[in-house]
Amino acid sequence: MTIFRLFTSEVKAVLSNPIILLTVLGGVVFYSFLYPLPYSHQTPVEQKVTVVNLDKSRTSFQLERMVDATPQVQLVNRASSIDEAKDRFLSGEVNGILVIPEHFYRDLLQGKSPSLSFAGDAAYFLVYGTIVEGLASASGTLAAQVKVASLLAQGEPISTAFTHYSASNLNIKPTFNPEIGYLSYVVPAVFILILQQTLIMGVGILSGTQKYGVGYWSSIPTLKLVFMRSTTFVAIYYLLAMYYFGFSFNYYQIHRLADPLILLALLAPFLYTSSFIGIILGNVLPRRELVTVVALFSSMPLIFCSGFIWPLEAIPEPVIWISQLFPSTLAIQAMLKTNQMGAAFDQVISLWELMWAQFCFWGMWAIMFDRKYRLKTKY
Amino acid sequence: METTPYSQLHVLKNDWWLLSCISWIPILLSVSVWWTLSQGIARDLPFGIVDLDKSTLSAQLVRILDATPTLATHEAYVDIQEAKSALIEGKIYGYAVIPSDYMRNIYRNNPPQVSVFYNSQFVLIGKLINSAVQQAHGTFNTQISVLQNLAKGNQPISLAVGKTVTIKNQITPLFNQNSNYAQFLLTAVVPALWQIVIIVSTILVLSANFRIYGAKNFLCLHPFWLTFRIAGAYIPFYLMFGFAFLAWFYLGLKWPFHGELLALLYAQFLTTVACVVMGSFFFVLTLDTARAMSFAGAFTAPSFAFMGVTFPVTDMSNIASTWRSLLPISHYIEAHISQSSYGVTVMQTINQISIDMARYIFPLLLLIPLYKKHRRAWQIQK
C-alpha cells in the first residue's frame, strides 16, 4: 500500500467512526465554548460587603463612600453591630465585613493610627483577594488624604504636599495579562490540555477498535502504520489547533503574540507525542472506552502540575520529573511563554528539545506496543 | 441463565479496570494532586532586582523585599532588558527597577518612583507577588518617614509612627487562616474527582454486566429495576470514598470544620445517587460504552471550573450558571462549604440539597422510554 493510499484510508477510518468524530470534533468544538463559559466576565467585581460603622463621623461616612466607589466592592448595607454583620455574612448575604471602630475620626486627628478591620471568606481566594484589594485601596486613599491635610496644616504648599505624603512611590504593573483577566489565564493552558486529551482519545479509540479486527491496517508494517496514523491525526489537529489559537483566541480576545510559524513548530512534537500515547493506550488497554477513562482521570493531575496554577518552584521535585514525561506539561509552558508572554523561539528552545526527547521516548514505546498487540496478517 | 443472580463479585473478578476504578485509582488521583500542592503556601518565589542606584537605601528596600515570605530576591540584573527576558523565560515572576539617584531624591524629599513589573499571566501567583511588593514598599516608606519625623525631634516614637501610618488595616481571612492553597483547591478538586469516579464506574459496571451476562438477558427482564440493583450495589463503595475524603480533610489534614457530619453524609448520599443516575443515563442512551464515556467526559471534565470555588458563581453568566446547575457536584460543594465553613443548621442543608437533587429524577425516568426503545430494537434484530 502506498503512503498516500494509507493516508486516505486512515482519514476515512476516522471520518467513518462516529465515536471518534464525537470525541475529536465534537469534543474540541464543544469545549471551546463550554470551558471559557464560567470566566466570561474575566474579573470578579462589585463583591457584596457589609459595613459596621461604630464611629458615625463625617470621615467614616466618607470612607464608606470611597469603599463603595471602588470597582471591587459594593457596600450593600450597614449593620448596627458586629453580631448582625456576622449573621449576614454567615447566611451568605455578603462576602465580607468592614468594621470602622469607635473614635475612628478622633484617633485619626490625634495621630493614634486607628485600625480598620476587614474580614472575608478566604475559602474563596479570588473573592477574598478582590475584597481586600478594594478595601485596602480605599483606606490607602483616605490615609493619603489625611496625610496631605496634615502636611498642609504644617504649612507645606499644596503643590508639594500632594507628592510628599510618601518617601518613595511605587508603580506596579501587571505584565502579560494587564487586565488580570481570568479567561486569559485559564483558557490558553486548558486548551492545550483539551487538544492533548481528545487527541489521545481519538487515536486510542481508533487503535483499540482496529487491533482485533482485520482490514486495510492488518497488512501494514508497524513503523509505517505508527508513522502514518500519527501523521493523519497531527494533520487533523493542526487544523483544530488553528481553530483554537486563531478563531477562539480572537473570539475571547486572548493575546496571540507568537509568530504562527513558532506555534506550528511547537505543535509538531506535542501532537506527535500525544498520538503515540494514544496508540500505546489503544493497544495496551483491553477495551477502547478505557482510553477515554484514562484521559479523563489524568486531566486534573496534569493541569495542576503544569506550573501555571501553582508555581513550579513549590511543586515537589519527583512530581516535576513525572510530569515532564507528558507532552501537555512542556507544551503548556512553551506555548504560554511564546504566545502569551512574547518569548522568542530561542528562549523556549530548551523546552522544544525536551519535547523532541519525549517524541523519541513515546515513539519507541508506540512501536513496541504496536508490534506486540496488533494482529497482523502476512505482508 | 435467566434466573442467575447478577453476582457483582463475579463481575469484579472479571473486570480488573472496574475494580481499579473503585479501589486504588481515586486514591492515587487525590494523593497526586495533594502532593503537587502539598507545600500549601507559595514561598520564596524568584524575584529580580535592577538596582540602578546601588545606595544604602536601595539596598534596604531590596532587603525588605527579600524578607517577605513570598519573595526571594537572589537575582540581580544590570539592566532592564536582562530582567525583562528573564521574566519572559519564567526564571523570575517579577522584577523591581530602582532608579538612579534613588537615595538622593528621598533625602531631598522629592519622592522617586520604584517600578515593579510582575507576571500576571499566572493570576494567582501574580496576586501574591503584587501584595508582597505593596507590603514591602509600605514598610520601607514607613521606616523612612518615621526616621524623618524622629529627626525633627520633639516627639515620641509612637506619635512619629502615628503620623506616618495614619490608618492601620487589620485583615482577617476567615475559614482559611493562613491562606493555604492546598486547602483552597483540594476542597474542590477531590469532590470533582469523586464525581468523575462515580459516573465512570457506573458506566463500567453496567457495561461489564452487559458483557458478562449478555445484553439479551438484561433487556428481556426488567431492565429498569435491574439497573437499580446493579448500579446501586456500588453506592456503598462511593460513599466510603466520600467519607474517606472528609476524614482526610478534617481529621488527617486538620482543616477547620464547623458543621455537622450528618448533614454532609446525607448530601453525599444524594450526590452519589444523582451521579449514578447520570452515569446510567449516559450508558442507556446508546448502550455503547465508548460513546457513553465520551458523554461522561464532556459532562464531568470541566466541572471543576464550574464549581465556583476558583471563580465566584455570582460573576458567572446565565448560561454558565445553568450548566453549573446540571452538575451534581456543584450542588454538593455548596452544601459542603456551607457546612464546613459557615456551620449552617442540619435542616437547612438537608432541605437545600434535597431540592437541588430532585432534578435528577428526570433523567432517571427517561431511562424507562430509553429501555423500551432498546428492547424494541433488540426484538427487531432477533
mmCIF file of C-alpha atoms in Angstrom, chain A residues 17-330:
data_model
loop_
_atom_site.group_PDB
_atom_site.id
_atom_site.type_symbol
_atom_site.label_atom_id
_atom_site.label_comp_id
_atom_site.label_asym_id
_atom_site.label_seq_id
_atom_site.Cartn_x
_atom_site.Cartn_y
_atom_site.Cartn_z
ATOM 1 C CA ASN A 17 -16.144 6.241 13.115
ATOM 2 C CA PRO A 18 -18.893 8.216 14.874
ATOM 3 C CA ILE A 19 -17.275 7.826 18.296
ATOM 4 C CA ILE A 20 -14.027 9.391 17.112
ATOM 5 C CA LEU A 21 -15.902 12.194 15.388
ATOM 6 C CA LEU A 22 -17.891 12.801 18.562
ATOM 7 C CA THR A 23 -14.773 12.836 20.706
ATOM 8 C CA VAL A 24 -12.420 14.741 18.432
ATOM 9 C CA LEU A 25 -14.541 17.235 16.523
ATOM 10 C CA GLY A 26 -17.470 17.359 18.944
ATOM 11 C CA GLY A 27 -15.220 17.475 21.990
ATOM 12 C CA VAL A 28 -12.889 20.145 20.683
ATOM 13 C CA VAL A 29 -15.664 22.447 19.475
ATOM 14 C CA PHE A 30 -17.916 21.834 22.497
ATOM 15 C CA TYR A 31 -15.114 22.544 24.967
ATOM 16 C CA SER A 32 -14.045 25.659 23.099
ATOM 17 C CA PHE A 33 -17.338 27.207 24.140
ATOM 18 C CA LEU A 34 -18.004 25.404 27.391
ATOM 19 C CA TYR A 35 -14.661 25.827 29.132
ATOM 20 C CA PRO A 36 -14.397 29.629 28.921
ATOM 21 C CA LEU A 37 -18.067 29.986 29.905
ATOM 22 C CA PRO A 38 -17.656 30.473 33.667
ATOM 23 C CA TYR A 39 -14.935 33.071 33.145
ATOM 24 C CA SER A 40 -16.630 35.205 30.514
ATOM 25 C CA HIS A 41 -16.745 38.151 32.917
ATOM 26 C CA GLN A 42 -12.947 37.934 33.316
ATOM 27 C CA THR A 43 -12.632 39.570 36.742
ATOM 28 C CA PRO A 44 -14.929 39.429 39.724
ATOM 29 C CA VAL A 45 -16.320 42.880 40.506
ATOM 30 C CA GLU A 46 -18.672 44.525 42.993
ATOM 31 C CA GLN A 47 -18.397 41.911 45.712
ATOM 32 C CA LYS A 48 -21.001 42.418 48.392
ATOM 33 C CA VAL A 49 -19.713 43.749 51.703
ATOM 34 C CA THR A 50 -21.492 44.957 54.802
ATOM 35 C CA VAL A 51 -20.134 47.746 56.970
ATOM 36 C CA VAL A 52 -20.328 48.188 60.728
ATOM 37 C CA ASN A 53 -19.805 51.862 61.375
ATOM 38 C CA LEU A 54 -19.276 52.334 65.102
ATOM 39 C CA ASP A 55 -17.910 55.841 64.648
ATOM 40 C CA LYS A 56 -20.590 57.584 62.587
ATOM 41 C CA SER A 57 -18.356 60.585 61.954
ATOM 42 C CA ARG A 58 -18.143 62.547 58.728
ATOM 43 C CA THR A 59 -14.802 60.926 57.858
ATOM 44 C CA SER A 60 -16.126 57.437 58.455
ATOM 45 C CA PHE A 61 -19.037 58.066 56.089
ATOM 46 C CA GLN A 62 -16.561 59.446 53.578
ATOM 47 C CA LEU A 63 -14.597 56.202 53.897
ATOM 48 C CA GLU A 64 -17.786 54.212 53.285
ATOM 49 C CA ARG A 65 -18.405 56.160 50.089
ATOM 50 C CA MET A 66 -14.824 55.616 48.977
ATOM 51 C CA VAL A 67 -15.107 51.877 49.581
ATOM 52 C CA ASP A 68 -18.363 51.730 47.668
ATOM 53 C CA ALA A 69 -16.773 53.659 44.803
ATOM 54 C CA THR A 70 -14.071 51.052 44.190
ATOM 55 C CA PRO A 71 -14.894 48.668 41.355
ATOM 56 C CA GLN A 72 -14.109 45.660 43.543
ATOM 57 C CA VAL A 73 -16.513 46.297 46.405
ATOM 58 C CA GLN A 74 -20.146 47.181 46.740
ATOM 59 C CA LEU A 75 -21.450 48.137 50.186
ATOM 60 C CA VAL A 76 -24.872 46.558 50.254
ATOM 61 C CA ASN A 77 -25.973 47.557 53.720
ATOM 62 C CA ARG A 78 -24.992 48.834 57.146
ATOM 63 C CA ALA A 79 -25.128 46.583 60.160
ATOM 64 C CA SER A 80 -25.703 48.109 63.567
ATOM 65 C CA SER A 81 -23.468 45.651 65.388
ATOM 66 C CA ILE A 82 -20.724 43.184 64.636
ATOM 67 C CA ASP A 83 -23.067 40.330 65.540
ATOM 68 C CA GLU A 84 -25.602 41.461 62.982
ATOM 69 C CA ALA A 85 -22.888 41.687 60.324
ATOM 70 C CA LYS A 86 -21.702 38.217 61.280
ATOM 71 C CA ASP A 87 -25.202 36.812 60.792
ATOM 72 C CA ARG A 88 -25.461 38.400 57.373
ATOM 73 C CA PHE A 89 -22.068 37.010 56.460
ATOM 74 C CA LEU A 90 -22.923 33.505 57.647
ATOM 75 C CA SER A 91 -26.208 33.484 55.785
ATOM 76 C CA GLY A 92 -24.285 34.227 52.597
ATOM 77 C CA GLU A 93 -25.892 37.613 52.078
ATOM 78 C CA VAL A 94 -22.484 39.333 51.967
ATOM 79 C CA ASN A 95 -18.948 38.125 51.310
ATOM 80 C CA GLY A 96 -17.081 40.383 53.693
ATOM 81 C CA ILE A 97 -17.332 42.673 56.685
ATOM 82 C CA LEU A 98 -15.721 46.064 57.210
ATOM 83 C CA VAL A 99 -15.609 47.432 60.738
ATOM 84 C CA ILE A 100 -14.908 51.117 61.332
ATOM 85 C CA PRO A 101 -14.032 51.362 65.044
ATOM 86 C CA GLU A 102 -15.406 53.810 67.548
ATOM 87 C CA HIS A 103 -13.474 57.109 67.780
ATOM 88 C CA PHE A 104 -12.025 56.482 64.340
ATOM 89 C CA TYR A 105 -12.152 60.177 63.426
ATOM 90 C CA ARG A 106 -10.764 61.369 66.748
ATOM 91 C CA ASP A 107 -7.877 58.909 66.719
ATOM 92 C CA LEU A 108 -7.106 59.824 63.140
ATOM 93 C CA LEU A 109 -6.802 63.502 64.013
ATOM 94 C CA GLN A 110 -4.746 62.759 67.113
ATOM 95 C CA GLY A 111 -2.328 60.636 65.126
ATOM 96 C CA LYS A 112 -3.115 57.450 67.051
ATOM 97 C CA SER A 113 -3.434 55.286 63.895
ATOM 98 C CA PRO A 114 -6.858 53.691 64.341
ATOM 99 C CA SER A 115 -7.305 50.189 62.922
ATOM 100 C CA LEU A 116 -9.825 49.334 60.266
ATOM 101 C CA SER A 117 -10.857 45.686 60.406
ATOM 102 C CA PHE A 118 -11.795 43.628 57.379
ATOM 103 C CA ALA A 119 -12.917 40.059 57.398
ATOM 104 C CA GLY A 120 -13.742 37.939 54.398
ATOM 105 C CA ASP A 121 -14.183 34.307 53.411
ATOM 106 C CA ALA A 122 -10.690 33.178 52.473
ATOM 107 C CA ALA A 123 -12.018 29.822 51.346
ATOM 108 C CA TYR A 124 -12.728 31.607 48.076
ATOM 109 C CA PHE A 125 -9.343 33.114 47.168
ATOM 110 C CA LEU A 126 -10.449 35.255 44.280
ATOM 111 C CA VAL A 127 -13.427 36.801 46.083
ATOM 112 C CA TYR A 128 -11.390 37.383 49.200
ATOM 113 C CA GLY A 129 -8.477 38.913 47.284
ATOM 114 C CA THR A 130 -10.829 41.185 45.379
ATOM 115 C CA ILE A 131 -12.481 42.486 48.530
ATOM 116 C CA VAL A 132 -9.192 43.034 50.329
ATOM 117 C CA GLU A 133 -7.798 44.837 47.298
ATOM 118 C CA GLY A 134 -10.807 47.162 47.139
ATOM 119 C CA LEU A 135 -10.849 47.883 50.857
ATOM 120 C CA ALA A 136 -7.093 48.420 51.003
ATOM 121 C CA SER A 137 -7.142 50.863 48.109
ATOM 122 C CA ALA A 138 -9.970 52.872 49.695
ATOM 123 C CA SER A 139 -8.285 53.014 53.101
ATOM 124 C CA GLY A 140 -4.981 53.863 51.422
ATOM 125 C CA THR A 141 -6.605 56.784 49.634
ATOM 126 C CA LEU A 142 -8.140 58.060 52.856
ATOM 127 C CA ALA A 143 -4.808 57.684 54.668
ATOM 128 C CA ALA A 144 -3.085 59.695 51.924
ATOM 129 C CA GLN A 145 -5.749 62.395 52.141
ATOM 130 C CA VAL A 146 -5.309 62.667 55.889
ATOM 131 C CA LYS A 147 -1.551 62.938 55.472
ATOM 132 C CA VAL A 148 -1.818 65.611 52.806
ATOM 133 C CA ALA A 149 -4.215 67.548 55.042
ATOM 134 C CA SER A 150 -1.768 67.401 57.946
ATOM 135 C CA LEU A 151 1.111 68.465 55.685
ATOM 136 C CA LEU A 152 -0.973 71.425 54.557
ATOM 137 C CA ALA A 153 -1.724 72.249 58.188
ATOM 138 C CA GLN A 154 2.007 72.240 58.900
ATOM 139 C CA GLY A 155 2.433 74.891 56.226
ATOM 140 C CA GLU A 156 3.570 72.926 53.187
ATOM 141 C CA PRO A 157 2.445 74.402 49.895
ATOM 142 C CA ILE A 158 -0.326 72.383 48.234
ATOM 143 C CA SER A 159 1.750 71.655 45.134
ATOM 144 C CA THR A 160 4.386 69.708 47.097
ATOM 145 C CA ALA A 161 2.059 68.282 49.748
ATOM 146 C CA PHE A 162 0.470 66.022 47.142
ATOM 147 C CA THR A 163 3.778 64.424 46.272
ATOM 148 C CA HIS A 164 5.311 64.361 49.733
ATOM 149 C CA TYR A 165 2.960 62.076 51.558
ATOM 150 C CA SER A 166 5.295 59.173 50.962
ATOM 151 C CA ALA A 167 9.070 58.912 50.754
ATOM 152 C CA SER A 168 9.118 56.686 47.703
ATOM 153 C CA ASN A 169 6.419 55.927 45.160
ATOM 154 C CA LEU A 170 5.545 52.543 43.787
ATOM 155 C CA ASN A 171 4.431 51.991 40.236
ATOM 156 C CA ILE A 172 3.358 48.379 39.978
ATOM 157 C CA LYS A 173 2.477 46.996 36.578
ATOM 158 C CA PRO A 174 0.837 43.664 35.813
ATOM 159 C CA THR A 175 2.613 42.331 32.755
ATOM 160 C CA PHE A 176 1.449 39.891 30.001
ATOM 161 C CA ASN A 177 -2.153 39.925 31.233
ATOM 162 C CA PRO A 178 -2.607 43.590 32.090
ATOM 163 C CA GLU A 179 -6.310 43.348 32.889
ATOM 164 C CA ILE A 180 -5.581 40.312 35.135
ATOM 165 C CA GLY A 181 -8.403 38.515 33.384
ATOM 166 C CA TYR A 182 -9.228 35.001 34.472
ATOM 167 C CA LEU A 183 -10.119 33.941 30.958
ATOM 168 C CA SER A 184 -6.696 34.868 29.578
ATOM 169 C CA TYR A 185 -5.183 32.978 32.493
ATOM 170 C CA VAL A 186 -7.031 29.687 32.284
ATOM 171 C CA VAL A 187 -8.009 29.266 28.641
ATOM 172 C CA PRO A 188 -4.584 29.225 26.886
ATOM 173 C CA ALA A 189 -3.344 26.435 29.159
ATOM 174 C CA VAL A 190 -6.534 24.420 29.341
ATOM 175 C CA PHE A 191 -6.986 24.448 25.563
ATOM 176 C CA ILE A 192 -3.637 22.707 25.169
ATOM 177 C CA LEU A 193 -4.698 20.016 27.602
ATOM 178 C CA ILE A 194 -8.002 19.615 25.734
ATOM 179 C CA LEU A 195 -6.112 19.152 22.466
ATOM 180 C CA GLN A 196 -3.875 16.532 24.042
ATOM 181 C CA GLN A 197 -6.628 14.581 25.771
ATOM 182 C CA THR A 198 -9.040 14.493 22.819
ATOM 183 C CA LEU A 199 -6.167 13.545 20.508
ATOM 184 C CA ILE A 200 -5.163 10.669 22.795
ATOM 185 C CA MET A 201 -8.790 9.530 22.933
ATOM 186 C CA GLY A 202 -9.235 9.756 19.159
ATOM 187 C CA VAL A 203 -6.074 7.809 18.303
ATOM 188 C CA GLY A 204 -6.671 5.380 21.160
ATOM 189 C CA ILE A 205 -10.228 4.603 20.117
ATOM 190 C CA LEU A 206 -9.128 4.059 16.506
ATOM 191 C CA SER A 207 -6.270 1.740 17.510
ATOM 192 C CA GLY A 208 -8.436 -0.004 20.080
ATOM 193 C CA THR A 209 -11.206 -0.573 17.531
ATOM 194 C CA GLN A 210 -8.854 -1.958 14.898
ATOM 195 C CA LYS A 211 -6.458 -4.098 16.857
ATOM 196 C CA TYR A 212 -8.612 -7.250 16.963
ATOM 197 C CA GLY A 213 -10.122 -6.817 13.526
ATOM 198 C CA VAL A 214 -8.907 -7.293 10.002
ATOM 199 C CA GLY A 215 -8.796 -4.528 7.441
ATOM 200 C CA TYR A 216 -6.512 -2.287 5.451
ATOM 201 C CA TRP A 217 -4.344 -1.899 8.538
ATOM 202 C CA SER A 218 -3.628 -5.601 9.019
ATOM 203 C CA SER A 219 -1.011 -5.794 6.315
ATOM 204 C CA ILE A 220 0.820 -2.568 7.189
ATOM 205 C CA PRO A 221 4.168 -2.931 8.956
ATOM 206 C CA THR A 222 4.427 -1.336 12.388
ATOM 207 C CA LEU A 223 6.726 1.563 11.602
ATOM 208 C CA LYS A 224 4.661 2.679 8.636
ATOM 209 C CA LEU A 225 1.351 2.440 10.468
ATOM 210 C CA VAL A 226 2.534 4.245 13.597
ATOM 211 C CA PHE A 227 4.026 6.989 11.478
ATOM 212 C CA MET A 228 1.057 7.397 9.139
ATOM 213 C CA ARG A 229 -1.576 7.142 11.858
ATOM 214 C CA SER A 230 0.079 9.837 13.920
ATOM 215 C CA THR A 231 0.654 11.974 10.828
ATOM 216 C CA THR A 232 -3.028 11.742 9.928
ATOM 217 C CA PHE A 233 -4.071 12.842 13.390
ATOM 218 C CA VAL A 234 -1.398 15.527 13.531
ATOM 219 C CA ALA A 235 -2.787 16.921 10.269
ATOM 220 C CA ILE A 236 -6.331 16.951 11.669
ATOM 221 C CA TYR A 237 -5.124 18.502 14.893
ATOM 222 C CA TYR A 238 -3.157 21.199 13.125
ATOM 223 C CA LEU A 239 -6.497 22.362 11.756
ATOM 224 C CA LEU A 240 -8.148 22.126 15.161
ATOM 225 C CA ALA A 241 -5.226 23.945 16.786
ATOM 226 C CA MET A 242 -5.616 26.710 14.211
ATOM 227 C CA TYR A 243 -9.246 26.939 15.229
ATOM 228 C CA TYR A 244 -8.244 27.193 18.904
ATOM 229 C CA PHE A 245 -5.284 29.530 18.645
ATOM 230 C CA GLY A 246 -6.764 31.525 15.807
ATOM 231 C CA PHE A 247 -10.515 31.777 15.927
ATOM 232 C CA SER A 248 -11.126 31.023 19.616
ATOM 233 C CA PHE A 249 -8.332 33.225 20.953
ATOM 234 C CA ASN A 250 -9.528 36.011 18.723
ATOM 235 C CA TYR A 251 -13.096 35.472 19.876
ATOM 236 C CA TYR A 252 -12.133 35.615 23.544
ATOM 237 C CA GLN A 253 -9.614 38.408 22.930
ATOM 238 C CA ILE A 254 -6.656 36.478 24.244
ATOM 239 C CA HIS A 255 -3.156 37.618 23.252
ATOM 240 C CA ARG A 256 -1.558 35.965 20.279
ATOM 241 C CA LEU A 257 1.985 37.243 20.465
ATOM 242 C CA ALA A 258 3.815 34.332 18.880
ATOM 243 C CA ASP A 259 4.661 34.094 15.223
ATOM 244 C CA PRO A 260 2.356 31.420 13.720
ATOM 245 C CA LEU A 261 5.458 29.564 12.496
ATOM 246 C CA ILE A 262 6.693 29.219 16.070
ATOM 247 C CA LEU A 263 3.316 27.808 17.105
ATOM 248 C CA LEU A 264 3.442 25.316 14.272
ATOM 249 C CA ALA A 265 6.967 24.294 15.282
ATOM 250 C CA LEU A 266 5.950 23.804 18.903
ATOM 251 C CA LEU A 267 2.810 21.886 17.987
ATOM 252 C CA ALA A 268 4.681 19.307 15.891
ATOM 253 C CA PRO A 269 6.416 17.337 18.685
ATOM 254 C CA PHE A 270 3.463 17.926 21.033
ATOM 255 C CA LEU A 271 0.865 16.478 18.675
ATOM 256 C CA TYR A 272 3.083 13.584 17.553
ATOM 257 C CA THR A 273 3.881 12.587 21.123
ATOM 258 C CA SER A 274 0.201 12.727 22.075
ATOM 259 C CA SER A 275 -0.659 10.482 19.117
ATOM 260 C CA PHE A 276 1.992 7.988 20.218
ATOM 261 C CA ILE A 277 0.465 7.875 23.689
ATOM 262 C CA GLY A 278 -2.925 7.297 22.047
ATOM 263 C CA ILE A 279 -1.523 4.375 20.020
ATOM 264 C CA ILE A 280 0.020 2.873 23.158
ATOM 265 C CA LEU A 281 -3.192 3.174 25.179
ATOM 266 C CA GLY A 282 -5.333 1.862 22.337
ATOM 267 C CA ASN A 283 -3.113 -1.204 22.076
ATOM 268 C CA VAL A 284 -2.459 -1.946 25.691
ATOM 269 C CA LEU A 285 -5.934 -1.373 27.140
ATOM 270 C CA PRO A 286 -8.349 -4.284 26.740
ATOM 271 C CA ARG A 287 -11.302 -2.162 25.621
ATOM 272 C CA ARG A 288 -11.383 1.090 23.696
ATOM 273 C CA GLU A 289 -13.586 3.009 26.161
ATOM 274 C CA LEU A 290 -10.829 2.662 28.742
ATOM 275 C CA VAL A 291 -8.723 5.125 26.724
ATOM 276 C CA THR A 292 -11.344 7.763 27.495
ATOM 277 C CA VAL A 293 -11.333 6.726 31.139
ATOM 278 C CA VAL A 294 -7.555 7.143 31.393
ATOM 279 C CA ALA A 295 -7.671 10.520 29.636
ATOM 280 C CA LEU A 296 -10.493 11.685 31.884
ATOM 281 C CA PHE A 297 -8.755 10.629 35.078
ATOM 282 C CA SER A 298 -5.379 12.071 34.153
ATOM 283 C CA SER A 299 -6.653 15.548 33.253
ATOM 284 C CA MET A 300 -6.770 17.040 36.738
ATOM 285 C CA PRO A 301 -3.347 15.888 37.965
ATOM 286 C CA LEU A 302 -1.831 17.027 34.644
ATOM 287 C CA ILE A 303 -3.308 20.516 34.827
ATOM 288 C CA PHE A 304 -2.130 21.089 38.393
ATOM 289 C CA CYS A 305 1.467 20.113 37.774
ATOM 290 C CA SER A 306 1.883 22.122 34.577
ATOM 291 C CA GLY A 307 3.070 25.166 36.504
ATOM 292 C CA PHE A 308 0.505 27.803 35.647
ATOM 293 C CA ILE A 309 -1.779 27.360 38.660
ATOM 294 C CA TRP A 310 0.822 26.545 41.251
ATOM 295 C CA PRO A 311 4.433 27.749 40.826
ATOM 296 C CA LEU A 312 6.889 25.088 39.657
ATOM 297 C CA GLU A 313 9.235 26.135 42.480
ATOM 298 C CA ALA A 314 6.641 24.960 45.002
ATOM 299 C CA ILE A 315 5.930 21.582 43.401
ATOM 300 C CA PRO A 316 7.851 18.617 44.867
ATOM 301 C CA GLU A 317 10.785 17.554 42.698
ATOM 302 C CA PRO A 318 9.543 13.982 41.991
ATOM 303 C CA VAL A 319 6.193 15.345 40.731
ATOM 304 C CA ILE A 320 8.089 17.608 38.320
ATOM 305 C CA TRP A 321 10.096 14.669 36.965
ATOM 306 C CA ILE A 322 6.974 12.583 36.405
ATOM 307 C CA SER A 323 5.065 15.498 34.882
ATOM 308 C CA GLN A 324 7.837 16.121 32.361
ATOM 309 C CA LEU A 325 7.036 12.785 30.764
ATOM 310 C CA PHE A 326 3.751 14.138 29.461
ATOM 311 C CA PRO A 327 3.534 16.384 26.403
ATOM 312 C CA SER A 328 0.964 18.788 27.878
ATOM 313 C CA THR A 329 3.311 19.946 30.662
ATOM 314 C CA LEU A 330 6.026 21.144 28.299
#
